[in-house]
Amino acid sequence: MPSVTLTATVLGTPDPRGLARFYQRLLGWPLRDDTDEWATLRPAGGGTGLSFQREADHVPPVWPPEPGTQQMQLHLDLLVDDLPAACALAEEAGAQPLGGHEDDDEVVRVYRDPAGHPFCLFVRR
């Protein structure tokens, strides 16, 4: 079997630089590639990164889903150690709160990034 390595998740956006800077504030990762068409963040110690590709005709997904609307293709789950502080940082950086939930295992807050991609901030109980 061949060796396969996931190097990055790629999000489409009309503004790769802007969305990269949004996630750079949240994750604290250095910006590696930075052009009008493509930007990449990677953890300082290496590992799987997050990239942003220019899509001029990007249509943000609707969450929660509604029939006949653009459906979410994926979302990011971001584990945090201080949920109120992470939520405040996300909102200061431009995220829009969409809701959340709690159960016996975790507390989750759902947001939309500046390009409309849903993502979750969560803490484990």
PDB file of C-alpha atoms in Angstrom, residues 5-61:
ATOM      1  CA  THR A   5      -0.162  11.945   3.923  1.00  0.00           C
ATOM      2  CA  LEU A   6      -2.771  14.661   4.372  1.00  0.00           C
ATOM      3  CA  THR A   7      -0.824  17.922   4.112  1.00  0.00           C
ATOM      4  CA  ALA A   8      -3.647  20.479   4.314  1.00  0.00           C
ATOM      5  CA  THR A   9      -7.352  21.120   4.251  1.00  0.00           C
ATOM      6  CA  VAL A  10      -8.214  23.724   1.616  1.00  0.00           C
ATOM      7  CA  LEU A  11     -11.051  26.234   1.922  1.00  0.00           C
ATOM      8  CA  GLY A  12     -12.375  28.147  -1.075  1.00  0.00           C
ATOM      9  CA  THR A  13     -12.771  31.898  -0.676  1.00  0.00           C
ATOM     10  CA  PRO A  14     -12.839  35.048  -2.783  1.00  0.00           C
ATOM     11  CA  ASP A  15     -10.062  36.434  -0.504  1.00  0.00           C
ATOM     12  CA  PRO A  16      -7.343  33.862   0.377  1.00  0.00           C
ATOM     13  CA  ARG A  17      -5.153  36.411   2.167  1.00  0.00           C
ATOM     14  CA  GLY A  18      -7.999  37.759   4.287  1.00  0.00           C
ATOM     15  CA  LEU A  19      -9.273  34.329   5.309  1.00  0.00           C
ATOM     16  CA  ALA A  20      -5.721  33.149   6.054  1.00  0.00           C
ATOM     17  CA  ARG A  21      -5.232  36.098   8.395  1.00  0.00           C
ATOM     18  CA  PHE A  22      -8.529  35.315  10.143  1.00  0.00           C
ATOM     19  CA  TYR A  23      -7.430  31.735  10.880  1.00  0.00           C
ATOM     20  CA  GLN A  24      -3.908  32.912  11.697  1.00  0.00           C
ATOM     21  CA  ARG A  25      -5.392  34.980  14.541  1.00  0.00           C
ATOM     22  CA  LEU A  26      -7.367  31.971  15.802  1.00  0.00           C
ATOM     23  CA  LEU A  27      -4.657  29.330  15.444  1.00  0.00           C
ATOM     24  CA  GLY A  28      -1.496  31.367  15.920  1.00  0.00           C
ATOM     25  CA  TRP A  29       0.150  29.532  13.010  1.00  0.00           C
ATOM     26  CA  PRO A  30       2.672  31.250  10.738  1.00  0.00           C
ATOM     27  CA  LEU A  31       1.657  32.224   7.224  1.00  0.00           C
ATOM     28  CA  ARG A  32       3.695  30.330   4.648  1.00  0.00           C
ATOM     29  CA  ASP A  33       2.262  30.989   1.190  1.00  0.00           C
ATOM     30  CA  ASP A  34       0.602  34.349   0.625  1.00  0.00           C
ATOM     31  CA  THR A  35      -0.607  35.315  -2.849  1.00  0.00           C
ATOM     32  CA  ASP A  36      -3.831  36.610  -4.348  1.00  0.00           C
ATOM     33  CA  GLU A  37      -4.656  33.033  -5.400  1.00  0.00           C
ATOM     34  CA  TRP A  38      -3.368  30.880  -2.518  1.00  0.00           C
ATOM     35  CA  ALA A  39      -2.381  31.174   1.141  1.00  0.00           C
ATOM     36  CA  THR A  40      -1.252  28.493   3.608  1.00  0.00           C
ATOM     37  CA  LEU A  41      -0.906  28.307   7.372  1.00  0.00           C
ATOM     38  CA  ARG A  42       1.171  25.574   9.008  1.00  0.00           C
ATOM     39  CA  PRO A  43       1.876  24.830  12.659  1.00  0.00           C
ATOM     40  CA  ALA A  44       5.348  26.009  13.709  1.00  0.00           C
ATOM     41  CA  GLY A  45       6.529  22.454  14.416  1.00  0.00           C
ATOM     42  CA  GLY A  46       5.248  21.139  11.078  1.00  0.00           C
ATOM     43  CA  GLY A  47       2.233  18.987  10.414  1.00  0.00           C
ATOM     44  CA  THR A  48      -1.053  19.301   8.580  1.00  0.00           C
ATOM     45  CA  GLY A  49      -1.850  22.850   7.537  1.00  0.00           C
ATOM     46  CA  LEU A  50      -4.807  24.898   6.435  1.00  0.00           C
ATOM     47  CA  SER A  51      -4.825  26.464   2.960  1.00  0.00           C
ATOM     48  CA  PHE A  52      -7.052  28.973   1.209  1.00  0.00           C
ATOM     49  CA  GLN A  53      -7.703  28.937  -2.537  1.00  0.00           C
ATOM     50  CA  ARG A  54      -9.218  31.804  -4.503  1.00  0.00           C
ATOM     51  CA  GLU A  55     -12.687  31.018  -5.808  1.00  0.00           C
ATOM     52  CA  ALA A  56     -14.149  34.146  -7.351  1.00  0.00           C
ATOM     53  CA  ASP A  57     -17.650  32.622  -7.494  1.00  0.00           C
ATOM     54  CA  HIS A  58     -17.605  31.182  -3.954  1.00  0.00           C
ATOM     55  CA  VAL A  59     -21.098  30.713  -2.516  1.00  0.00           C
ATOM     56  CA  PRO A  60     -21.075  30.411   1.283  1.00  0.00           C
ATOM     57  CA  PRO A  61     -22.918  27.400   2.687  1.00  0.00           C
TER      58      PRO A  61
END
